[in-house]
N, CA, C and O atoms as a DFTB+ gen file, in Angstrom:
716 C
 N C O
     1  1     114.115     110.071     112.802
     2  2     112.671     109.920     112.723
     3  2     112.061     110.957     111.861
     4  3     112.400     112.129     112.020
     5  1     111.203     110.633     110.977
     6  2     110.569     111.608     110.064
     7  2     109.457     112.269     110.803
     8  3     108.690     111.602     111.498
     9  1     109.339     113.654     110.665
    10  2     108.279     114.353     111.357
    11  2     107.311     114.875     110.282
    12  3     107.625     114.949     109.094
    13  1     106.058     115.250     110.800
    14  2     105.027     115.740     109.915
    15  2     105.458     116.995     109.174
    16  3     105.021     117.200     108.042
    17  1     106.277     117.826     109.744
    18  2     106.726     119.026     109.111
    19  2     107.649     118.802     107.916
    20  3     107.851     119.698     107.097
    21  1     108.214     117.573     107.828
    22  2     109.192     117.250     106.768
    23  2     108.466     116.696     105.506
    24  3     109.097     116.510     104.466
    25  1     107.170     116.443     105.605
    26  2     106.500     115.684     104.536
    27  2     105.322     116.424     104.021
    28  3     104.846     117.358     104.666
    29  1     104.825     116.033     102.859
    30  2     103.594     116.609     102.288
    31  2     102.892     115.473     101.550
    32  3     103.518     114.557     101.017
    33  1     101.593     115.572     101.544
    34  2     100.760     114.522     100.827
    35  2     100.918     114.677      99.347
    36  3     100.790     115.771      98.797
    37  1     101.210     113.526      98.682
    38  2     101.361     113.529      97.216
    39  2     100.529     112.460      96.492
    40  3     100.663     112.268      95.284
    41  1      99.667     111.767      97.252
    42  2      98.871     110.737      96.590
    43  2      98.244     109.817      97.574
    44  3      98.091     110.103      98.761
    45  1      97.877     108.661      97.001
    46  2      97.165     107.658      97.839
    47  2      97.354     106.276      97.226
    48  3      97.352     106.111      96.006
    49  1      97.516     105.297      98.096
    50  2      97.534     103.887      97.665
    51  2      96.069     103.438      97.530
    52  3      95.304     103.558      98.486
    53  1      95.691     102.950      96.420
    54  2      94.263     102.635      96.236
    55  2      93.885     101.195      96.468
    56  3      92.951     100.928      97.224
    57  1      94.570     100.258      95.852
    58  2      94.227      98.867      96.015
    59  2      95.424      98.000      95.585
    60  3      96.389      98.476      94.988
    61  1      95.314      96.734      95.911
    62  2      96.378      95.814      95.504
    63  2      96.183      95.454      94.022
    64  3      95.099      95.605      93.459
    65  1      97.270      94.977      93.421
    66  2      97.270      94.565      92.000
    67  2      98.023      93.285      91.900
    68  3      99.229      93.267      92.143
    69  1      97.361      92.197      91.549
    70  2      98.013      90.873      91.418
    71  2      98.407      90.354      92.759
    72  3      97.947      90.856      93.784
    73  1      99.260      89.346      92.774
    74  2      99.537      88.604      93.998
    75  2     100.906      88.831      94.624
    76  3     101.174      88.330      95.716
    77  1     101.783      89.584      93.944
    78  2     103.166      89.750      94.311
    79  2     103.410      91.059      95.140
    80  3     104.567      91.438      95.319
    81  1     102.401      91.721      95.624
    82  2     102.613      92.892      96.403
    83  2     102.471      94.196      95.641
    84  3     102.608      95.260      96.245
    85  1     102.204      94.166      94.350
    86  2     102.042      95.377      93.561
    87  2     100.795      96.135      93.960
    88  3      99.798      95.525      94.346
    89  1     100.833      97.484      93.873
    90  2      99.749      98.263      94.341
    91  2      99.408      99.333      93.276
    92  3     100.281      99.804      92.547
    93  1      98.118      99.697      93.214
    94  2      97.685     100.821      92.373
    95  2      97.779     102.084      93.262
    96  3      97.195     102.167      94.342
    97  1      98.537     103.045      92.747
    98  2      98.845     104.312      93.493
    99  2      98.507     105.510      92.649
   100  3      98.959     105.629      91.511
   101  1      97.679     106.434      93.227
   102  2      97.421     107.700      92.611
   103  2      98.557     108.660      93.116
   104  3      98.802     108.781      94.316
   105  1      99.213     109.313      92.166
   106  2     100.348     110.119      92.530
   107  2     100.299     111.450      91.845
   108  3     100.171     111.509      90.622
   109  1     100.397     112.521      92.595
   110  2     100.285     113.817      91.929
   111  2     101.598     114.531      91.899
   112  3     101.639     115.754      92.033
   113  1     102.673     113.806      91.727
   114  2     104.012     114.382      91.464
   115  2     104.581     113.541      90.293
   116  3     104.022     112.492      89.971
   117  1     105.613     113.960      89.695
   118  2     106.308     113.190      88.681
   119  2     106.800     111.875      89.247
   120  3     107.485     111.875      90.270
   121  1     106.470     110.730      88.611
   122  2     106.914     109.471      89.144
   123  2     108.453     109.322      89.184
   124  3     108.997     108.382      89.762
   125  1     109.104     110.271      88.558
   126  2     110.580     110.273      88.593
   127  2     111.075     110.386      90.025
   128  3     112.188     109.947      90.313
   129  1     110.311     110.943      90.912
   130  2     110.631     111.083      92.347
   131  2     111.006     109.714      92.866
   132  3     112.037     109.538      93.516
   133  1     110.121     108.709      92.558
   134  2     110.374     107.342      93.032
   135  2     111.471     106.631      92.223
   136  3     112.280     105.888      92.778
   137  1     111.483     106.869      90.916
   138  2     112.478     106.291      90.098
   139  2     113.887     106.704      90.418
   140  3     114.833     105.960      90.159
   141  1     114.041     107.909      90.991
   142  2     115.341     108.395      91.435
   143  2     115.791     107.879      92.779
   144  3     116.826     108.305      93.292
   145  1     115.018     106.953      93.371
   146  2     115.366     106.379      94.617
   147  2     114.879     107.110      95.852
   148  3     115.307     106.816      96.968
   149  1     114.005     108.040      95.654
   150  2     113.452     108.793      96.809
   151  2     112.319     107.955      97.391
   152  3     111.616     107.267      96.650
   153  1     112.130     108.005      98.735
   154  2     111.064     107.185      99.371
   155  2     109.732     107.909      99.355
   156  3     109.670     109.138      99.352
   157  1     108.690     107.137      99.346
   158  2     107.358     107.677      99.770
   159  2     107.273     107.327     101.273
   160  3     107.883     106.381     101.771
   161  1     106.496     108.139     101.931
   162  2     106.364     107.927     103.359
   163  2     104.907     107.570     103.648
   164  3     103.977     108.196     103.138
   165  1     104.743     106.558     104.470
   166  2     103.386     106.117     104.860
   167  2     103.320     106.191     106.363
   168  3     104.297     105.929     107.065
   169  1     102.090     106.570     106.868
   170  2     101.811     106.544     108.292
   171  2     101.491     105.159     108.732
   172  3     100.418     104.657     108.397
   173  1     102.345     104.511     109.456
   174  2     102.111     103.084     109.962
   175  2     102.029     103.251     111.457
   176  3     103.027     103.496     112.135
   177  1     100.795     103.111     111.965
   178  2     100.575     103.156     113.399
   179  2     101.107     104.421     114.045
   180  3     101.641     104.357     115.152
   181  1     100.982     105.551     113.403
   182  2     101.427     106.843     113.908
   183  2     102.885     107.155     113.722
   184  3     103.357     108.184     114.206
   185  1     103.617     106.302     113.034
   186  2     105.020     106.547     112.744
   187  2     105.182     106.665     111.206
   188  3     104.670     105.842     110.448
   189  1     105.913     107.720     110.776
   190  2     106.129     107.920     109.367
   191  2     107.290     107.011     108.845
   192  3     108.449     107.183     109.221
   193  1     106.933     106.060     107.985
   194  2     107.896     105.078     107.560
   195  2     108.160     105.252     106.110
   196  3     107.216     105.404     105.334
   197  1     109.484     105.238     105.670
   198  2     109.797     105.382     104.264
   199  2     109.665     103.963     103.559
   200  3     110.001     102.909     104.099
   201  1     109.147     104.072     102.321
   202  2     109.068     102.893     101.441
   203  2     109.758     103.254     100.147
   204  3     109.624     104.379      99.665
   205  1     110.476     102.342      99.592
   206  2     111.203     102.594      98.335
   207  2     110.622     101.710      97.267
   208  3     110.323     100.534      97.475
   209  1     110.467     102.348      96.069
   210  2     109.875     101.560      94.940
   211  2     110.932     100.621      94.327
   212  3     112.062     100.993      94.013
   213  1     110.462      99.378      94.187
   214  2     111.274      98.360      93.493
   215  2     110.987      98.461      91.958
   216  3     111.836      98.215      91.100
   217  1     109.738      98.837      91.709
   218  2     109.318      99.106      90.293
   219  2     108.125     100.020      90.286
   220  3     107.370     100.079      91.256
   221  1     107.947     100.758      89.161
   222  2     106.847     101.660      89.003
   223  2     106.546     101.715      87.527
   224  3     107.438     101.864      86.692
   225  1     105.277     101.593      87.227
   226  2     104.822     101.665      85.783
   227  2     103.514     102.395      85.706
   228  3     102.711     102.351      86.637
   229  1     103.292     103.078      84.582
   230  2     102.142     103.897      84.378
   231  2     100.911     103.010      84.149
   232  3     100.958     102.026      83.410
   233  1      99.822     103.390      84.801
   234  2      98.583     102.694      84.585
   235  2      97.581     103.587      83.912
   236  3      96.702     103.084      83.210
   237  1      97.667     104.906      84.090
   238  2      96.789     105.867      83.479
   239  2      97.381     107.259      83.737
   240  3      98.509     107.359      84.220
   241  1      96.663     108.308      83.434
   242  2      97.171     109.653      83.618
   243  2      97.527     109.971      85.071
   244  3      98.496     110.673      85.359
   245  1      96.717     109.436      85.961
   246  2      96.874     109.756      87.356
   247  2      97.411     108.579      88.195
   248  3      97.833     108.771      89.336
   249  1      97.394     107.424      87.652
   250  2      97.727     106.315      88.501
   251  2      98.924     105.437      87.991
   252  3      99.269     105.412      86.810
   253  1      99.496     104.755      88.944
   254  2     100.717     103.936      88.619
   255  2     100.620     102.636      89.352
   256  3      99.974     102.541      90.396
   257  1     101.230     101.683      88.834
   258  2     101.366     100.356      89.560
   259  2     102.785     100.366      90.175
   260  3     103.786     100.491      89.469
   261  1     102.829     100.236      91.466
   262  2     104.115     100.316      92.141
   263  2     104.326      99.043      93.039
   264  3     103.412      98.516      93.674
   265  1     105.590      98.617      93.024
   266  2     105.970      97.501      93.890
   267  2     107.048      98.059      94.855
   268  3     108.097      98.549      94.437
   269  1     106.745      97.963      96.120
   270  2     107.677      98.484      97.139
   271  2     108.611      97.365      97.551
   272  3     108.230      96.195      97.603
   273  1     109.879      97.764      97.852
   274  2     110.821      96.817      98.462
   275  2     110.297      96.289      99.763
   276  3     109.809      97.062     100.588
   277  1     110.381      94.993      99.977
   278  2     109.936      94.433     101.243
   279  2     108.472      93.977     101.291
   280  3     108.064      93.272     102.213
   281  1     107.706      94.382     100.306
   282  2     106.273      93.974     100.219
   283  2     106.237      92.927      99.126
   284  3     106.378      93.228      97.940
   285  1     106.044      91.684      99.556
   286  2     106.183      90.498      98.622
   287  2     104.940      89.800      98.347
   288  3     104.927      88.865      97.546
   289  1     103.802      90.219      99.007
   290  2     102.589      89.464      98.810
   291  2     101.376      90.386      98.863
   292  3     101.426      91.501      99.382
   293  1     100.308      89.880      98.314
   294  2      99.024      90.642      98.348
   295  2      98.585      90.846      99.784
   296  3      97.987      91.882     100.075
   297  1      98.830      89.977     100.650
   298  2      98.444      90.109     102.085
   299  2      99.201      91.269     102.745
   300  3      98.616      92.033     103.513
   301  1     100.502      91.403     102.446
   302  2     101.276      92.487     102.969
   303  2     100.830      93.797     102.374
   304  3     100.756      94.804     103.078
   305  1     100.523      93.803     101.052
   306  2     100.074      95.026     100.330
   307  2      98.725      95.488     100.826
   308  3      98.490      96.694     100.899
   309  1      97.837      94.592     101.166
   310  2      96.490      94.919     101.664
   311  2      96.550      95.816     102.908
   312  3      95.659      96.636     103.132
   313  1      97.597      95.653     103.706
   314  2      97.775      96.476     104.888
   315  2      97.991      97.925     104.520
   316  3      97.804      98.792     105.373
   317  1      98.374      98.232     103.300
   318  2      98.724      99.594     102.899
   319  2      97.557     100.238     102.103
   320  3      97.630     101.425     101.786
   321  1      96.502      99.493     101.780
   322  2      95.389     100.013     100.965
   323  2      94.799     101.243     101.692
   324  3      94.643     101.253     102.913
   325  1      94.477     102.287     100.882
   326  2      93.861     103.508     101.309
   327  2      94.781     104.403     102.173
   328  3      94.290     105.345     102.796
   329  1      96.083     104.134     102.223
   330  2      96.987     104.937     102.950
   331  2      97.334     106.202     102.105
   332  3      97.507     106.117     100.889
   333  1      97.429     107.351     102.773
   334  2      97.891     108.515     102.085
   335  2      99.377     108.358     101.856
   336  3     100.102     107.839     102.703
   337  1      99.822     108.818     100.689
   338  2     101.259     108.766     100.349
   339  2     101.855     110.146     100.491
   340  3     101.346     111.125      99.946
   341  1     102.973     110.204     101.253
   342  2     103.657     111.442     101.536
   343  2     105.029     111.440     100.866
   344  3     105.563     110.378     100.547
   345  1     105.583     112.591     100.659
   346  2     106.956     112.689     100.160
   347  2     107.710     113.699     101.014
   348  3     107.117     114.569     101.652
   349  1     109.025     113.561     101.009
   350  2     109.858     114.520     101.705
   351  2     109.853     115.860     100.964
   352  3     110.183     115.923      99.780
   353  1     109.483     116.906     101.657
   354  2     109.378     118.280     101.061
   355  2     110.757     118.666     100.418
   356  3     110.792     119.195      99.307
   357  1     111.849     118.401     101.110
   358  2     113.164     118.854     100.628
   359  2     113.558     118.209      99.278
   360  3     114.365     118.766      98.534
   361  1     113.006     117.087      98.987
   362  2     113.345     116.406      97.765
   363  2     112.344     116.560      96.613
   364  3     112.534     116.010      95.528
   365  1     111.277     117.319      96.875
   366  2     110.195     117.353      95.923
   367  2     110.293     118.392      94.807
   368  3     109.683     118.201      93.755
   369  1     111.035     119.481      94.993
   370  2     110.947     120.620      94.150
   371  2     111.128     120.211      92.629
   372  3     110.343     120.687      91.809
   373  1     112.017     119.448      92.267
   374  2     112.208     119.130      90.832
   375  2     111.166     118.162      90.291
   376  3     111.100     117.929      89.084
   377  1     110.371     117.611      91.156
   378  2     109.395     116.635      90.684
   379  2     107.959     117.137      90.747
   380  3     107.030     116.386      90.449
   381  1     107.767     118.375      91.124
   382  2     106.406     118.963      91.153
   383  2     105.952     119.161      89.737
   384  3     106.713     119.575      88.863
   385  1     104.659     118.846      89.525
   386  2     104.040     119.064      88.238
   387  2     103.357     120.419      88.249
   388  3     102.353     120.595      88.938
   389  1     103.899     121.413      87.472
   390  2     103.303     122.717      87.625
   391  2     102.537     123.136      86.354
   392  3     102.102     124.285      86.278
   393  1     102.364     122.310      85.419
   394  2     101.545     122.596      84.241
   395  2     100.188     121.956      84.409
   396  3      99.944     120.833      83.968
   397  1      99.274     122.730      85.085
   398  2      97.958     122.225      85.385
   399  2      97.111     121.868      84.160
   400  3      96.259     120.982      84.225
   401  1      97.346     122.551      83.066
   402  2      96.515     122.187      81.840
   403  2      96.826     120.758      81.355
   404  3      95.954     120.108      80.778
   405  1      97.992     120.285      81.571
   406  2      98.324     118.989      81.085
   407  2      98.431     117.898      82.242
   408  3      98.374     116.695      81.987
   409  1      98.572     118.347      83.393
   410  2      98.771     117.411      84.501
   411  2      97.713     117.773      85.617
   412  3      96.566     118.090      85.304
   413  1      98.103     117.721      86.822
   414  2      97.198     117.904      87.906
   415  2      97.951     118.417      89.112
   416  3      99.178     118.330      89.170
   417  1      97.201     118.965      90.100
   418  2      97.823     119.624      91.238
   419  2      97.819     118.763      92.470
   420  3      97.074     117.787      92.561
   421  1      98.643     119.124      93.408
   422  2      98.555     118.485      94.677
   423  2      97.153     118.739      95.271
   424  3      96.612     119.837      95.141
   425  1      96.594     117.754      95.895
   426  2      95.196     117.848      96.404
   427  2      94.948     119.109      97.240
   428  3      93.924     119.761      97.040
   429  1      95.825     119.474      98.151
   430  2      95.605     120.656      98.979
   431  2      95.519     121.900      98.100
   432  3      94.821     122.844      98.469
   433  1      96.167     121.941      97.007
   434  2      96.156     123.073      96.115
   435  2      94.826     123.279      95.381
   436  3      94.579     124.354      94.835
   437  1      93.955     122.231      95.367
   438  2      92.745     122.307      94.655
   439  2      91.604     122.939      95.508
   440  3      90.538     123.250      94.978
   441  1      91.830     123.116      96.778
   442  2      90.856     123.747      97.646
   443  2      90.641     125.160      97.132
   444  3      91.592     125.914      96.927
   445  1      89.386     125.504      96.928
   446  2      89.052     126.871      96.415
   447  2      88.909     126.958      94.912
   448  3      88.471     127.977      94.380
   449  1      89.291     125.853      94.206
   450  2      89.106     125.793      92.717
   451  2      87.669     125.638      92.422
   452  3      86.913     125.093      93.227
   453  1      87.266     126.114      91.265
   454  2      85.928     125.959      90.732
   455  2      85.833     124.614      89.935
   456  3      86.743     124.224      89.203
   457  1      84.694     123.954      90.129
   458  2      84.423     122.749      89.343
   459  2      83.387     123.144      88.292
   460  3      82.317     123.663      88.608
   461  1      83.741     122.880      87.028
   462  2      82.742     123.157      85.953
   463  2      82.528     122.003      85.064
   464  3      83.481     121.430      84.536
   465  1      81.271     121.635      84.879
   466  2      80.975     120.480      83.982
   467  2      80.636     120.949      82.642
   468  3      80.056     122.021      82.473
   469  1      80.998     120.139      81.637
   470  2      80.727     120.494      80.230
   471  2      79.320     120.747      79.931
   472  3      79.015     121.599      79.097
   473  1      78.388     120.017      80.597
   474  2      76.949     120.166      80.327
   475  2      76.227     121.038      81.374
   476  3      75.396     121.873      81.017
   477  1      76.538     120.846      82.633
   478  2      75.833     121.567      83.678
   479  2      76.396     122.931      84.016
   480  3      75.759     123.687      84.748
   481  1      77.598     123.278      83.495
   482  2      78.217     124.550      83.810
   483  2      78.919     124.516      85.177
   484  3      79.369     123.464      85.632
   485  1      78.996     125.626      85.785
   486  2      79.688     125.787      87.103
   487  2      78.876     125.068      88.166
   488  3      77.682     125.303      88.354
   489  1      79.588     124.175      88.857
   490  2      78.930     123.419      89.936
   491  2      79.203     124.009      91.234
   492  3      78.325     123.967      92.095
   493  1      80.391     124.586      91.482
   494  2      80.732     125.241      92.724
   495  2      82.206     125.227      92.958
   496  3      82.996     124.983      92.046
   497  1      82.592     125.502      94.242
   498  2      83.987     125.611      94.656
   499  2      84.316     124.408      95.543
   500  3      83.521     123.997      96.388
   501  1      85.522     123.856      95.321
   502  2      86.035     122.774      96.143
   503  2      86.296     123.332      97.562
   504  3      87.033     124.299      97.751
   505  1      85.670     122.689      98.520
   506  2      85.934     123.094      99.938
   507  2      86.782     122.085     100.669
   508  3      87.407     122.377     101.689
   509  1      86.785     120.807     100.081
   510  2      87.583     119.773     100.734
   511  2      87.716     118.636      99.742
   512  3      86.932     118.501      98.803
   513  1      88.746     117.814      99.980
   514  2      88.900     116.595      99.175
   515  2      88.928     115.451     100.153
   516  3      89.803     115.381     101.016
   517  1      87.950     114.534     100.020
   518  2      87.823     113.393     100.927
   519  2      88.688     112.233     100.364
   520  3      88.408     111.644      99.320
   521  1      89.684     111.975     101.085
   522  2      90.577     110.842     100.749
   523  2      90.492     109.696     101.659
   524  3      91.352     108.816     101.630
   525  1      89.482     109.663     102.477
   526  2      89.297     108.612     103.498
   527  2      88.790     107.288     102.967
   528  3      88.831     106.277     103.668
   529  1      88.307     107.288     101.716
   530  2      87.796     106.054     101.145
   531  2      88.569     105.727      99.889
   532  3      89.369     106.534      99.416
   533  1      88.339     104.576      99.360
   534  2      89.024     104.183      98.114
   535  2      88.624     105.085      96.978
   536  3      89.440     105.368      96.101
   537  1      87.347     105.563      96.967
   538  2      86.874     106.526      95.963
   539  2      86.946     107.899      96.482
   540  3      86.061     108.351      97.209
   541  1      88.024     108.603      96.110
   542  2      88.245     109.968      96.574
   543  2      87.185     110.893      95.977
   544  3      86.718     110.680      94.859
   545  1      86.802     111.952      96.764
   546  2      85.751     112.836      96.358
   547  2      86.162     114.298      96.450
   548  3      86.826     114.716      97.399
   549  1      85.753     115.073      95.439
   550  2      85.714     116.503      95.600
   551  2      84.488     116.815      96.398
   552  3      83.390     116.388      96.042
   553  1      84.653     117.575      97.508
   554  2      83.442     118.095      98.235
   555  2      83.318     119.526      97.779
   556  3      84.200     120.354      98.006
   557  1      82.223     119.794      97.141
   558  2      82.034     121.077      96.446
   559  2      80.873     121.844      97.108
   560  3      79.839     121.247      97.406
   561  1      81.033     123.149      97.340
   562  2      79.878     123.966      97.820
   563  2      79.340     124.662      96.553
   564  3      80.023     125.428      95.874
   565  1      78.048     124.330      96.288
   566  2      77.343     124.934      95.138
   567  2      76.972     126.352      95.508
   568  3      76.941     126.687      96.692
   569  1      76.679     127.223      94.498
   570  2      76.285     128.569      94.767
   571  2      75.026     128.704      95.682
   572  3      74.850     129.710      96.369
   573  1      74.175     127.670      95.663
   574  2      72.998     127.753      96.540
   575  2      73.314     127.252      97.926
   576  3      72.407     127.149      98.752
   577  1      74.584     126.930      98.223
   578  2      74.998     126.510      99.547
   579  2      74.942     125.051      99.759
   580  3      75.394     124.560     100.793
   581  1      74.393     124.313      98.798
   582  2      74.329     122.816      99.024
   583  2      75.697     122.264      98.776
   584  3      76.524     122.843      98.072
   585  1      75.917     121.059      99.415
   586  2      77.167     120.327      99.277
   587  2      76.981     119.287      98.160
   588  3      75.998     118.547      98.148
   589  1      77.923     119.244      97.241
   590  2      77.915     118.287      96.131
   591  2      79.110     117.425      96.240
   592  3      80.198     117.940      96.497
   593  1      78.984     116.113      96.059
   594  2      80.075     115.164      96.125
   595  2      80.338     114.678      94.715
   596  3      79.445     114.145      94.057
   597  1      81.561     114.861      94.254
   598  2      81.951     114.447      92.870
   599  2      83.159     113.578      92.948
   600  3      84.156     113.967      93.556
   601  1      83.109     112.365      92.330
   602  2      84.296     111.460      92.348
   603  2      85.495     112.182      91.746
   604  3      85.370     112.839      90.712
   605  1      86.621     112.067      92.368
   606  2      87.894     112.615      91.913
   607  2      88.556     111.454      91.086
   608  3      89.288     110.615      91.612
   609  1      88.257     111.471      89.812
   610  2      88.789     110.389      88.935
   611  2      89.222     110.990      87.630
   612  3      88.576     111.882      87.081
   613  1      90.323     110.487      87.149
   614  2      90.833     111.007      85.833
   615  2      89.824     110.822      84.726
   616  3      89.866     111.551      83.735
   617  1      88.934     109.887      84.857
   618  2      87.961     109.584      83.786
   619  2      87.028     110.810      83.562
   620  3      86.526     110.986      82.452
   621  1      86.793     111.641      84.574
   622  2      85.854     112.679      84.482
   623  2      86.513     114.084      84.203
   624  3      85.863     115.022      83.742
   625  1      87.862     114.159      84.519
   626  2      88.549     115.406      84.352
   627  2      89.029     115.588      82.907
   628  3      89.781     114.769      82.380
   629  1      88.568     116.702      82.269
   630  2      89.066     116.995      80.932
   631  2      90.292     117.845      80.923
   632  3      91.204     117.603      80.133
   633  1      90.346     118.848      81.786
   634  2      91.568     119.689      81.882
   635  2      91.503     120.464      83.184
   636  3      90.452     120.588      83.812
   637  1      92.671     120.987      83.573
   638  2      92.732     121.818      84.774
   639  2      93.451     123.094      84.353
   640  3      94.471     123.039      83.666
   641  1      92.921     124.236      84.762
   642  2      93.507     125.526      84.378
   643  2      93.955     126.255      85.594
   644  3      93.140     126.686      86.410
   645  1      95.248     126.400      85.726
   646  2      95.763     127.096      86.945
   647  2      95.437     128.578      86.935
   648  3      95.188     129.163      87.988
   649  1      95.435     129.186      85.772
   650  2      95.127     130.642      85.671
   651  2      93.782     130.967      86.252
   652  3      93.646     131.913      87.027
   653  1      92.756     130.172      85.877
   654  2      91.395     130.490      86.330
   655  2      91.040     129.627      87.588
   656  3      89.971     129.781      88.178
   657  1      91.972     128.724      87.968
   658  2      91.752     127.809      89.071
   659  2      90.422     127.065      88.877
   660  3      89.540     127.086      89.735
   661  1      90.321     126.426      87.746
   662  2      89.110     125.676      87.294
   663  2      89.440     124.277      86.893
   664  3      90.376     124.044      86.128
   665  1      88.667     123.324      87.413
   666  2      88.758     121.964      87.004
   667  2      87.589     121.746      86.008
   668  3      86.424     121.868      86.385
   669  1      87.899     121.435      84.786
   670  2      86.845     121.258      83.788
   671  2      86.611     119.717      83.667
   672  3      87.503     118.916      83.387
   673  1      85.305     119.398      83.910
   674  2      84.993     117.998      83.956
   675  2      83.856     117.653      82.999
   676  3      83.089     118.524      82.588
   677  1      83.758     116.353      82.645
   678  2      82.585     115.802      81.947
   679  2      82.040     114.711      82.752
   680  3      82.534     113.584      82.722
   681  1      80.943     115.049      83.534
   682  2      80.372     114.145      84.411
   683  2      79.352     113.244      83.773
   684  3      78.658     113.688      82.858
   685  1      79.220     112.044      84.184
   686  2      78.159     111.128      83.620
   687  2      76.743     111.693      83.896
   688  3      76.495     112.315      84.929
   689  1      75.847     111.456      82.954
   690  2      74.484     111.871      83.160
   691  2      73.903     111.317      84.411
   692  3      74.041     110.125      84.685
   693  1      73.242     112.160      85.194
   694  2      72.601     111.717      86.444
   695  2      73.460     111.766      87.698
   696  3      72.936     111.632      88.804
   697  1      74.777     111.956      87.549
   698  2      75.672     111.947      88.697
   699  2      75.320     113.080      89.666
   700  3      75.284     112.859      90.876
   701  1      75.058     114.299      89.150
   702  2      74.751     115.420      89.955
   703  2      73.373     115.210      90.719
   704  3      73.144     115.749      91.802
   705  1      72.508     114.409      90.082
   706  2      71.166     114.164      90.731
   707  2      71.281     113.290      91.942
   708  3      70.341     113.216      92.733
   709  1      72.421     112.609      92.125
   710  2      72.601     111.715      93.252
   711  2      72.867     112.508      94.533
   712  3      72.718     111.968      95.629
   713  1      73.245     113.734      94.419
   714  2      73.631     114.567      95.621
   715  2      72.376     115.022      96.294
   716  3      72.437     115.720      97.306
């Protein structure tokens, strides 16, 4: 049986894709982890269950289309939507993405990072990442103490700098006014 101590969060299943059980997955490790036959782990009714990729293909900088063995329909795949994706810690080392300028960090590693917008400047520090909905959010504490919610999407991220622990973003006009 897989225990919580053996795994770490590495992404999220976002939504189904097509009718044959393929899913859109945000993954913050090298997809080679799955391609090498390693499982992702999903919490299914309180039990950590391994799933193996039958196929995986790139959809964008942060997301992939994955088909798991045993998931043959959209109905089966829908049961996995919004699930956090875990990986076995012992098998992760060679698949970690450690070049933050070109890639991205594990979500937990982004806590405490500064969010800076190209137009608005420094917005604040990440205090939490909300992964409970399909649209993941940076929860940012602004210098004035207010809480700011910013969508965590590759479309808005320009680069990430590990040295300064800063996420450089280009947010749409008016997004910060919604907070």
